[in-house]
mmCIF file of C-alpha atoms and ligand atoms in Angstrom:
data_model
loop_
_atom_site.group_PDB
_atom_site.id
_atom_site.type_symbol
_atom_site.label_atom_id
_atom_site.label_comp_id
_atom_site.label_asym_id
_atom_site.label_seq_id
_atom_site.Cartn_x
_atom_site.Cartn_y
_atom_site.Cartn_z
ATOM 1 C CA MET A 1 24.148 -9.067 -12.627
ATOM 2 C CA TYR A 2 24.714 -12.835 -12.581
ATOM 3 C CA THR A 3 26.765 -13.178 -9.387
ATOM 4 C CA ASP A 4 24.017 -15.405 -7.931
ATOM 5 C CA ILE A 5 24.894 -18.146 -10.429
ATOM 6 C CA ALA A 6 28.025 -19.229 -8.565
ATOM 7 C CA ALA A 7 26.355 -18.643 -5.191
ATOM 8 C CA ALA A 8 23.505 -20.998 -6.129
ATOM 9 C CA GLY A 9 25.873 -23.951 -5.777
ATOM 10 C CA LEU A 10 24.333 -25.828 -8.704
ATOM 11 C CA GLN A 11 27.487 -26.252 -10.784
ATOM 12 C CA GLY A 12 27.902 -29.916 -11.658
ATOM 13 C CA ARG A 13 24.267 -30.838 -10.894
ATOM 14 C CA ASN A 14 22.386 -33.153 -13.224
ATOM 15 C CA PHE A 15 18.973 -32.192 -14.550
ATOM 16 C CA LEU A 16 17.037 -35.323 -15.445
ATOM 17 C CA SER A 17 13.763 -34.288 -13.829
ATOM 18 C CA THR A 18 12.452 -31.159 -12.067
ATOM 19 C CA GLN A 19 11.700 -33.491 -9.164
ATOM 20 C CA ASP A 20 15.443 -33.621 -8.361
ATOM 21 C CA TRP A 21 15.575 -29.850 -7.793
ATOM 22 C CA SER A 22 13.991 -27.983 -4.878
ATOM 23 C CA VAL A 23 11.447 -25.224 -5.466
ATOM 24 C CA ASP A 24 14.071 -22.693 -4.292
ATOM 25 C CA GLU A 25 16.571 -24.017 -6.830
ATOM 26 C CA LEU A 26 13.963 -23.839 -9.577
ATOM 27 C CA GLU A 27 13.075 -20.283 -8.488
ATOM 28 C CA THR A 28 16.740 -19.339 -8.889
ATOM 29 C CA LEU A 29 16.668 -20.792 -12.391
ATOM 30 C CA PHE A 30 13.518 -18.826 -13.312
ATOM 31 C CA SER A 31 15.014 -15.624 -11.928
ATOM 32 C CA ILE A 32 18.146 -16.049 -14.066
ATOM 33 C CA ALA A 33 16.067 -17.055 -17.111
ATOM 34 C CA SER A 34 14.026 -13.853 -16.801
ATOM 35 C CA ARG A 35 17.190 -11.742 -16.647
ATOM 36 C CA LEU A 36 18.720 -13.572 -19.601
ATOM 37 C CA LYS A 37 15.513 -12.991 -21.550
ATOM 38 C CA ALA A 38 15.531 -9.269 -20.750
ATOM 39 C CA ASP A 39 19.222 -8.955 -21.628
ATOM 40 C CA ARG A 40 18.665 -10.769 -24.908
ATOM 41 C CA ALA A 41 15.809 -8.375 -25.754
ATOM 42 C CA ALA A 42 18.015 -5.385 -24.857
ATOM 43 C CA GLY A 43 20.961 -6.666 -26.875
ATOM 44 C CA VAL A 44 23.165 -7.060 -23.789
ATOM 45 C CA PRO A 45 25.793 -9.801 -24.272
ATOM 46 C CA THR A 46 25.717 -12.620 -21.685
ATOM 47 C CA ARG A 47 28.882 -14.606 -22.369
ATOM 48 C CA LEU A 48 28.670 -16.695 -19.208
ATOM 49 C CA LEU A 49 30.034 -19.927 -20.730
ATOM 50 C CA GLU A 50 33.005 -18.788 -22.813
ATOM 51 C CA ASP A 51 35.212 -21.660 -24.020
ATOM 52 C CA LYS A 52 32.759 -24.267 -22.695
ATOM 53 C CA THR A 53 31.291 -27.101 -24.743
ATOM 54 C CA LEU A 54 27.965 -28.906 -24.537
ATOM 55 C CA TYR A 55 27.521 -32.286 -26.238
ATOM 56 C CA MET A 56 23.965 -32.911 -27.457
ATOM 57 C CA ILE A 57 23.151 -36.554 -28.211
ATOM 58 C CA PHE A 58 19.859 -36.974 -30.073
ATOM 59 C CA PHE A 59 18.435 -40.486 -30.375
ATOM 60 C CA ASP A 60 15.224 -38.825 -31.627
ATOM 61 C CA SER A 61 14.350 -35.960 -33.947
ATOM 62 C CA SER A 62 13.894 -32.378 -32.784
ATOM 63 C CA THR A 63 13.286 -28.847 -34.005
ATOM 64 C CA ARG A 64 12.960 -26.715 -30.852
ATOM 65 C CA THR A 65 15.173 -28.618 -28.436
ATOM 66 C CA ARG A 66 18.193 -28.844 -30.689
ATOM 67 C CA THR A 67 18.040 -25.283 -31.954
ATOM 68 C CA SER A 68 17.323 -23.702 -28.572
ATOM 69 C CA PHE A 69 20.155 -25.570 -26.804
ATOM 70 C CA GLU A 70 22.640 -24.923 -29.603
ATOM 71 C CA THR A 71 21.632 -21.275 -30.006
ATOM 72 C CA GLY A 72 21.739 -20.881 -26.243
ATOM 73 C CA MET A 73 25.338 -22.070 -26.137
ATOM 74 C CA THR A 74 26.253 -19.628 -28.918
ATOM 75 C CA GLN A 75 24.654 -16.727 -27.054
ATOM 76 C CA LEU A 76 26.456 -17.719 -23.843
ATOM 77 C CA GLY A 77 29.798 -17.656 -25.662
ATOM 78 C CA GLY A 78 30.305 -21.423 -25.737
ATOM 79 C CA HIS A 79 29.768 -24.149 -28.285
ATOM 80 C CA GLY A 80 27.111 -26.845 -28.667
ATOM 81 C CA ILE A 81 27.965 -29.965 -30.661
ATOM 82 C CA TYR A 82 25.124 -31.979 -32.208
ATOM 83 C CA LEU A 83 25.692 -35.734 -32.031
ATOM 84 C CA SER A 84 23.548 -38.439 -33.561
ATOM 85 C CA PRO A 85 24.016 -42.004 -32.221
ATOM 86 C CA ASP A 86 23.934 -43.440 -35.753
ATOM 87 C CA ARG A 87 27.078 -41.377 -36.520
ATOM 88 C CA MET A 88 28.704 -42.246 -33.181
ATOM 89 C CA GLN A 89 30.255 -45.482 -31.931
ATOM 90 C CA ILE A 90 27.027 -45.982 -29.963
ATOM 91 C CA SER A 91 25.796 -47.509 -33.243
ATOM 92 C CA HIS A 92 28.540 -50.138 -32.935
ATOM 93 C CA GLY A 93 27.687 -50.899 -29.326
ATOM 94 C CA GLU A 94 29.838 -48.441 -27.331
ATOM 95 C CA ASN A 95 28.255 -48.370 -23.914
ATOM 96 C CA ALA A 96 26.979 -45.482 -21.780
ATOM 97 C CA ARG A 97 29.910 -45.732 -19.364
ATOM 98 C CA ASP A 98 32.566 -45.235 -22.052
ATOM 99 C CA THR A 99 30.624 -42.476 -23.812
ATOM 100 C CA ALA A 100 30.091 -40.648 -20.507
ATOM 101 C CA ASN A 101 33.712 -40.899 -19.421
ATOM 102 C CA VAL A 102 35.191 -39.782 -22.728
ATOM 103 C CA LEU A 103 32.875 -36.791 -23.266
ATOM 104 C CA SER A 104 33.528 -35.753 -19.641
ATOM 105 C CA ARG A 105 37.256 -35.428 -20.492
ATOM 106 C CA TYR A 106 36.534 -32.929 -23.276
ATOM 107 C CA GLY A 107 33.606 -30.685 -22.394
ATOM 108 C CA GLU A 108 31.488 -29.293 -19.593
ATOM 109 C CA ALA A 109 28.068 -30.994 -20.011
ATOM 110 C CA ILE A 110 26.251 -33.785 -21.846
ATOM 111 C CA ALA A 111 22.653 -33.323 -22.964
ATOM 112 C CA ILE A 112 20.633 -36.297 -24.207
ATOM 113 C CA ARG A 113 17.266 -36.935 -25.877
ATOM 114 C CA HIS A 114 16.274 -40.603 -25.774
ATOM 115 C CA CYS A 115 12.513 -41.191 -25.821
ATOM 116 C CA ALA A 116 12.292 -44.966 -26.435
ATOM 117 C CA PHE A 117 9.733 -46.216 -23.920
ATOM 118 C CA GLY A 118 11.370 -48.313 -21.215
ATOM 119 C CA GLU A 119 14.894 -47.331 -22.355
ATOM 120 C CA GLY A 120 15.440 -43.588 -22.419
ATOM 121 C CA ASN A 121 15.498 -42.731 -18.720
ATOM 122 C CA ALA A 122 17.658 -45.773 -17.965
ATOM 123 C CA TYR A 123 20.217 -44.619 -20.555
ATOM 124 C CA LEU A 124 20.306 -41.033 -19.247
ATOM 125 C CA SER A 125 20.678 -42.306 -15.675
ATOM 126 C CA GLU A 126 23.546 -44.580 -16.685
ATOM 127 C CA VAL A 127 25.387 -41.740 -18.435
ATOM 128 C CA ALA A 128 24.808 -39.535 -15.364
ATOM 129 C CA GLU A 129 26.187 -42.258 -13.103
ATOM 130 C CA HIS A 130 29.489 -42.331 -14.995
ATOM 131 C CA ALA A 131 29.894 -38.748 -16.218
ATOM 132 C CA SER A 132 31.938 -36.270 -14.207
ATOM 133 C CA VAL A 133 30.102 -33.341 -15.859
ATOM 134 C CA PRO A 134 26.384 -32.549 -15.554
ATOM 135 C CA VAL A 135 23.919 -34.548 -17.637
ATOM 136 C CA LEU A 136 20.906 -32.575 -18.877
ATOM 137 C CA SER A 137 17.721 -34.177 -20.142
ATOM 138 C CA MET A 138 16.489 -33.027 -23.522
ATOM 139 C CA GLN A 139 13.566 -35.487 -23.040
ATOM 140 C CA CYS A 140 13.433 -39.146 -22.154
ATOM 141 C CA ASP A 141 10.563 -41.621 -22.034
ATOM 142 C CA VAL A 142 9.522 -40.414 -18.566
ATOM 143 C CA TYR A 143 10.375 -36.693 -18.337
ATOM 144 C CA HIS A 144 10.698 -33.589 -20.513
ATOM 145 C CA PRO A 145 11.818 -31.184 -17.782
ATOM 146 C CA CYS A 146 13.090 -28.338 -19.999
ATOM 147 C CA GLN A 147 9.692 -28.103 -21.696
ATOM 148 C CA ILE A 148 7.973 -27.685 -18.362
ATOM 149 C CA LEU A 149 10.449 -25.006 -17.259
ATOM 150 C CA ALA A 150 9.511 -23.065 -20.391
ATOM 151 C CA ASP A 151 5.814 -23.670 -19.774
ATOM 152 C CA TYR A 152 6.047 -22.333 -16.241
ATOM 153 C CA LEU A 153 8.016 -19.245 -17.318
ATOM 154 C CA THR A 154 5.287 -18.604 -19.903
ATOM 155 C CA ILE A 155 2.456 -18.932 -17.390
ATOM 156 C CA ARG A 156 4.252 -16.733 -14.868
ATOM 157 C CA GLY A 157 4.993 -14.185 -17.577
ATOM 158 C CA GLU A 158 1.276 -13.954 -18.368
ATOM 159 C CA PHE A 159 -0.209 -14.057 -14.873
ATOM 160 C CA GLY A 160 2.557 -13.080 -12.451
ATOM 161 C CA LYS A 161 1.380 -14.989 -9.392
ATOM 162 C CA THR A 162 0.626 -18.633 -10.184
ATOM 163 C CA ARG A 163 -0.786 -20.009 -6.910
ATOM 164 C CA GLY A 164 -4.466 -20.883 -7.282
ATOM 165 C CA ARG A 165 -4.436 -20.843 -11.074
ATOM 166 C CA LYS A 166 -6.077 -23.845 -12.745
ATOM 167 C CA LEU A 167 -4.143 -25.757 -15.416
ATOM 168 C CA GLY A 168 -5.912 -28.348 -17.562
ATOM 169 C CA VAL A 169 -3.717 -31.021 -19.138
ATOM 170 C CA ALA A 170 -5.715 -33.025 -21.665
ATOM 171 C CA ARG A 171 -4.825 -35.892 -23.936
ATOM 172 C CA THR A 172 -5.714 -35.184 -27.571
ATOM 173 C CA SER A 173 -5.994 -37.429 -30.583
ATOM 174 C CA ALA A 174 -3.137 -37.456 -33.123
ATOM 175 C CA PRO A 175 -2.535 -40.065 -35.819
ATOM 176 C CA ASN A 176 0.088 -42.632 -36.840
ATOM 177 C CA TYR A 177 2.113 -43.341 -33.733
ATOM 178 C CA ALA A 178 2.042 -43.282 -29.944
ATOM 179 C CA ARG A 179 3.613 -40.011 -28.829
ATOM 180 C CA PRO A 180 5.622 -39.963 -25.578
ATOM 181 C CA ILE A 181 4.073 -39.403 -22.163
ATOM 182 C CA ALA A 182 6.988 -37.286 -20.914
ATOM 183 C CA VAL A 183 5.293 -33.887 -21.267
ATOM 184 C CA PRO A 184 2.082 -34.595 -19.311
ATOM 185 C CA GLN A 185 4.075 -36.460 -16.679
ATOM 186 C CA SER A 186 6.462 -33.553 -16.185
ATOM 187 C CA LEU A 187 3.581 -31.071 -16.112
ATOM 188 C CA ILE A 188 1.672 -32.872 -13.372
ATOM 189 C CA LEU A 189 4.845 -33.269 -11.318
ATOM 190 C CA MET A 190 6.083 -29.690 -11.341
ATOM 191 C CA MET A 191 3.112 -27.359 -11.682
ATOM 192 C CA PRO A 192 1.473 -28.265 -8.324
ATOM 193 C CA ARG A 193 4.771 -27.521 -6.558
ATOM 194 C CA PHE A 194 4.218 -23.896 -7.591
ATOM 195 C CA GLY A 195 0.659 -23.857 -6.230
ATOM 196 C CA ILE A 196 -1.048 -24.507 -9.570
ATOM 197 C CA ASP A 197 -4.187 -26.681 -9.411
ATOM 198 C CA VAL A 198 -3.949 -29.355 -12.101
ATOM 199 C CA THR A 199 -6.752 -31.305 -13.777
ATOM 200 C CA LEU A 200 -5.503 -34.174 -15.931
ATOM 201 C CA ALA A 201 -7.969 -35.555 -18.507
ATOM 202 C CA TYR A 202 -7.473 -38.718 -20.546
ATOM 203 C CA PRO A 203 -9.496 -41.699 -21.799
ATOM 204 C CA PRO A 204 -8.978 -44.648 -19.406
ATOM 205 C CA GLU A 205 -6.469 -46.415 -21.670
ATOM 206 C CA PHE A 206 -4.193 -43.358 -21.745
ATOM 207 C CA ARG A 207 -3.187 -43.290 -18.112
ATOM 208 C CA LEU A 208 0.296 -42.205 -17.112
ATOM 209 C CA LEU A 209 2.810 -44.189 -15.075
ATOM 210 C CA PRO A 210 1.166 -44.957 -11.692
ATOM 211 C CA GLU A 211 4.238 -43.869 -9.729
ATOM 212 C CA ILE A 212 4.264 -40.488 -11.517
ATOM 213 C CA GLU A 213 0.556 -39.900 -10.844
ATOM 214 C CA GLU A 214 1.197 -40.845 -7.207
ATOM 215 C CA GLN A 215 4.152 -38.439 -6.956
ATOM 216 C CA ALA A 216 2.042 -35.673 -8.514
ATOM 217 C CA ARG A 217 -0.619 -36.255 -5.840
ATOM 218 C CA ALA A 218 2.025 -36.056 -3.115
ATOM 219 C CA ASN A 219 3.533 -32.898 -4.628
ATOM 220 C CA ALA A 220 0.125 -31.227 -4.759
ATOM 221 C CA GLU A 221 -0.710 -32.172 -1.177
ATOM 222 C CA ALA A 222 2.648 -30.890 0.092
ATOM 223 C CA ALA A 223 2.184 -27.578 -1.726
ATOM 224 C CA GLY A 224 -1.489 -27.078 -0.789
ATOM 225 C CA ALA A 225 -2.570 -27.396 -4.418
ATOM 226 C CA SER A 226 -5.019 -29.810 -6.026
ATOM 227 C CA PHE A 227 -4.449 -32.605 -8.533
ATOM 228 C CA GLU A 228 -7.388 -34.381 -10.139
ATOM 229 C CA ILE A 229 -7.691 -37.062 -12.802
ATOM 230 C CA THR A 230 -10.774 -37.259 -14.997
ATOM 231 C CA HIS A 231 -11.884 -39.186 -18.079
ATOM 232 C CA ARG A 232 -13.945 -36.278 -19.424
ATOM 233 C CA PHE A 233 -12.129 -33.993 -21.904
ATOM 234 C CA GLU A 234 -14.145 -30.886 -21.019
ATOM 235 C CA ASP A 235 -13.142 -31.065 -17.330
ATOM 236 C CA ALA A 236 -9.664 -29.849 -18.287
ATOM 237 C CA PHE A 237 -11.152 -26.704 -19.832
ATOM 238 C CA GLU A 238 -13.905 -25.705 -17.442
ATOM 239 C CA ASP A 239 -12.910 -22.617 -15.428
ATOM 240 C CA ALA A 240 -9.260 -23.114 -16.367
ATOM 241 C CA ASP A 241 -6.664 -20.341 -16.634
ATOM 242 C CA VAL A 242 -4.360 -22.379 -18.846
ATOM 243 C CA VAL A 243 -5.015 -25.433 -20.969
ATOM 244 C CA ILE A 244 -2.404 -27.717 -22.534
ATOM 245 C CA PRO A 245 -4.205 -30.233 -24.787
ATOM 246 C CA LYS A 246 -1.516 -32.553 -26.106
ATOM 247 C CA SER A 247 -1.385 -35.980 -27.720
ATOM 248 C CA TRP A 248 0.207 -39.002 -26.096
ATOM 249 C CA GLY A 249 -0.027 -42.706 -26.658
ATOM 250 C CA PRO A 250 -1.575 -45.535 -24.597
ATOM 251 C CA LEU A 251 1.955 -46.683 -23.721
ATOM 252 C CA VAL A 252 1.223 -47.690 -20.130
ATOM 253 C CA HIS A 253 -1.860 -49.672 -21.220
ATOM 254 C CA THR A 254 -0.363 -51.556 -24.187
ATOM 255 C CA ARG A 255 2.947 -52.029 -25.986
ATOM 256 C CA ASP A 256 1.179 -53.575 -28.983
ATOM 257 C CA HIS A 257 1.458 -51.230 -31.978
ATOM 258 C CA GLU A 258 -1.824 -52.215 -33.668
ATOM 259 C CA GLU A 259 -3.783 -52.023 -30.437
ATOM 260 C CA GLY A 260 -2.188 -48.632 -29.729
ATOM 261 C CA ILE A 261 -3.224 -47.234 -33.127
ATOM 262 C CA ARG A 262 -6.765 -48.570 -32.661
ATOM 263 C CA LEU A 263 -7.041 -46.783 -29.323
ATOM 264 C CA ILE A 264 -5.570 -43.563 -30.705
ATOM 265 C CA GLU A 265 -8.257 -43.572 -33.404
ATOM 266 C CA ALA A 266 -10.993 -44.418 -30.888
ATOM 267 C CA TYR A 267 -11.310 -40.901 -29.452
ATOM 268 C CA PRO A 268 -11.391 -38.425 -32.387
ATOM 269 C CA GLU A 269 -13.576 -36.026 -30.403
ATOM 270 C CA TRP A 270 -10.679 -35.337 -28.009
ATOM 271 C CA ARG A 271 -9.682 -32.242 -29.978
ATOM 272 C CA CYS A 272 -9.251 -28.656 -28.852
ATOM 273 C CA ASP A 273 -11.660 -26.301 -30.629
ATOM 274 C CA SER A 274 -13.276 -22.943 -29.954
ATOM 275 C CA GLU A 275 -16.275 -24.572 -28.199
ATOM 276 C CA ARG A 276 -13.947 -26.217 -25.686
ATOM 277 C CA MET A 277 -11.934 -22.993 -25.299
ATOM 278 C CA ALA A 278 -15.155 -21.163 -24.428
ATOM 279 C CA LEU A 279 -15.510 -23.353 -21.331
ATOM 280 C CA GLY A 280 -12.465 -21.749 -19.721
ATOM 281 C CA ASN A 281 -11.975 -18.350 -18.157
ATOM 282 C CA ASP A 282 -11.998 -15.421 -20.582
ATOM 283 C CA HIS A 283 -8.244 -14.981 -20.215
ATOM 284 C CA MET A 284 -7.482 -18.724 -20.541
ATOM 285 C CA LEU A 285 -4.221 -19.444 -22.362
ATOM 286 C CA TYR A 286 -3.858 -22.151 -24.984
ATOM 287 C CA MET A 287 -0.431 -23.782 -24.807
ATOM 288 C CA HIS A 288 1.222 -26.664 -26.638
ATOM 289 C CA PRO A 289 4.870 -27.765 -26.604
ATOM 290 C CA LEU A 290 4.779 -28.267 -30.398
ATOM 291 C CA PRO A 291 4.864 -29.883 -32.857
ATOM 292 C CA ALA A 292 1.058 -29.916 -32.961
ATOM 293 C CA ASP A 293 -1.065 -31.980 -35.302
ATOM 294 C CA ARG A 294 -3.200 -29.178 -36.663
ATOM 295 C CA GLY A 295 -6.740 -30.259 -37.453
ATOM 296 C CA ARG A 296 -6.477 -33.384 -35.333
ATOM 297 C CA GLU A 297 -5.311 -32.123 -31.959
ATOM 298 C CA VAL A 298 -6.348 -28.522 -32.334
ATOM 299 C CA THR A 299 -8.128 -26.334 -34.852
ATOM 300 C CA ASP A 300 -6.202 -23.582 -36.671
ATOM 301 C CA GLU A 301 -8.665 -21.123 -35.191
ATOM 302 C CA VAL A 302 -7.458 -21.942 -31.673
ATOM 303 C CA ILE A 303 -3.727 -22.393 -32.215
ATOM 304 C CA ASP A 304 -3.553 -19.226 -34.347
ATOM 305 C CA GLY A 305 -6.049 -17.383 -32.155
ATOM 306 C CA PRO A 306 -5.637 -14.659 -29.526
ATOM 307 C CA GLN A 307 -5.470 -17.061 -26.559
ATOM 308 C CA SER A 308 -2.592 -19.057 -28.018
ATOM 309 C CA VAL A 309 0.905 -18.390 -26.643
ATOM 310 C CA VAL A 310 2.636 -21.311 -28.343
ATOM 311 C CA TYR A 311 5.429 -19.224 -29.884
ATOM 312 C CA ASP A 312 6.176 -17.451 -26.584
ATOM 313 C CA GLU A 313 6.280 -20.900 -25.002
ATOM 314 C CA ALA A 314 8.722 -22.153 -27.648
ATOM 315 C CA GLU A 315 10.885 -19.033 -27.241
ATOM 316 C CA ASN A 316 11.066 -19.576 -23.503
ATOM 317 C CA ARG A 317 12.838 -22.892 -24.107
ATOM 318 C CA LEU A 318 15.854 -20.792 -25.086
ATOM 319 C CA HIS A 319 15.827 -18.658 -21.947
ATOM 320 C CA VAL A 320 15.266 -21.418 -19.373
ATOM 321 C CA GLN A 321 17.899 -23.648 -20.971
ATOM 322 C CA LYS A 322 20.437 -20.812 -20.985
ATOM 323 C CA ALA A 323 19.747 -20.418 -17.272
ATOM 324 C CA LEU A 324 20.046 -24.169 -16.740
ATOM 325 C CA MET A 325 23.371 -24.366 -18.578
ATOM 326 C CA SER A 326 24.751 -21.270 -16.832
ATOM 327 C CA LEU A 327 23.882 -22.744 -13.432
ATOM 328 C CA THR A 328 25.127 -26.278 -13.996
ATOM 329 C CA MET A 329 28.111 -25.775 -16.314
HETATM 330 N N1 CP B 1 8.727 -29.343 -27.751
HETATM 331 C C1 CP B 1 9.810 -29.997 -28.226
HETATM 332 O O1 CP B 1 10.554 -30.645 -27.480
HETATM 333 O O2 CP B 1 10.031 -29.816 -29.562
HETATM 334 P P1 CP B 1 11.063 -30.638 -30.451
HETATM 335 O O3 CP B 1 10.618 -32.080 -30.441
HETATM 336 O O4 CP B 1 10.985 -30.015 -31.806
HETATM 337 O O5 CP B 1 12.418 -30.504 -29.850
#
């Protein structure tokens, strides 16, 4: 049933961004994820990683990512170990090289979440440079690739064929702090590669990294899909098949905290409600990686409504990550 895992030749590969994997390699991952999901539902054991260990280093908090990776390792017959830098020698200055080398001597993969803007991706890349086992991103400041794998599996599960579908990615307003830009960046990079037309909507100060927007354009052109940027919230919803309205901060525009908070508060009308949902196709899906700021980003009516698939989306984290670990470890 899983003989294609070894044949895929992905053992030992890092996964820091979907951009590093070809569409064929990602298709293999989705195929295995779908089988793992079906086997899980049928109660069929899938102990593909017996006696293997995954180290999970979390510089930032998590509900879904930690539990889905750790549960995934349990279901695959291996073990996931949660590590927090403040309880590791990282807190006393141990560098990425030493951490990578030592963990590589014990286990079969290192997964890291490090979202500090301007630091996270550099740290993951440094660990990957020195580790002799695969390094898997659990989100950095630039990418959240596992989230986007789950999002794609969810969309494909709902629609089957994805080419020609319209996805709206819209920045919403959420209080207190500037949320990372990793999710929208990963969405605009990967979805066009699967033929999905993407409309990205944000107020001008909330732009994404220029090189990521440029890469998304190139990906869309190569795949015969479209990628558009707009500063009108409703454009993400109109005639869309899927909408992912999600908060992120003006991190590319300003690193000043006070200025960032002022800008976040400047667009309260960027909120997903039933009027906006009515602009999309009748079957349009509402998705969100969670956690969502209910009332600010989205009304309860929408997130708890019939078009919302947020819990399916969260569940799919488990299945895609099991496929990812089975392939790379
Ligand atoms: N979507 C997501 O990554 O959730 P957590 O921050 O809870 O892991």
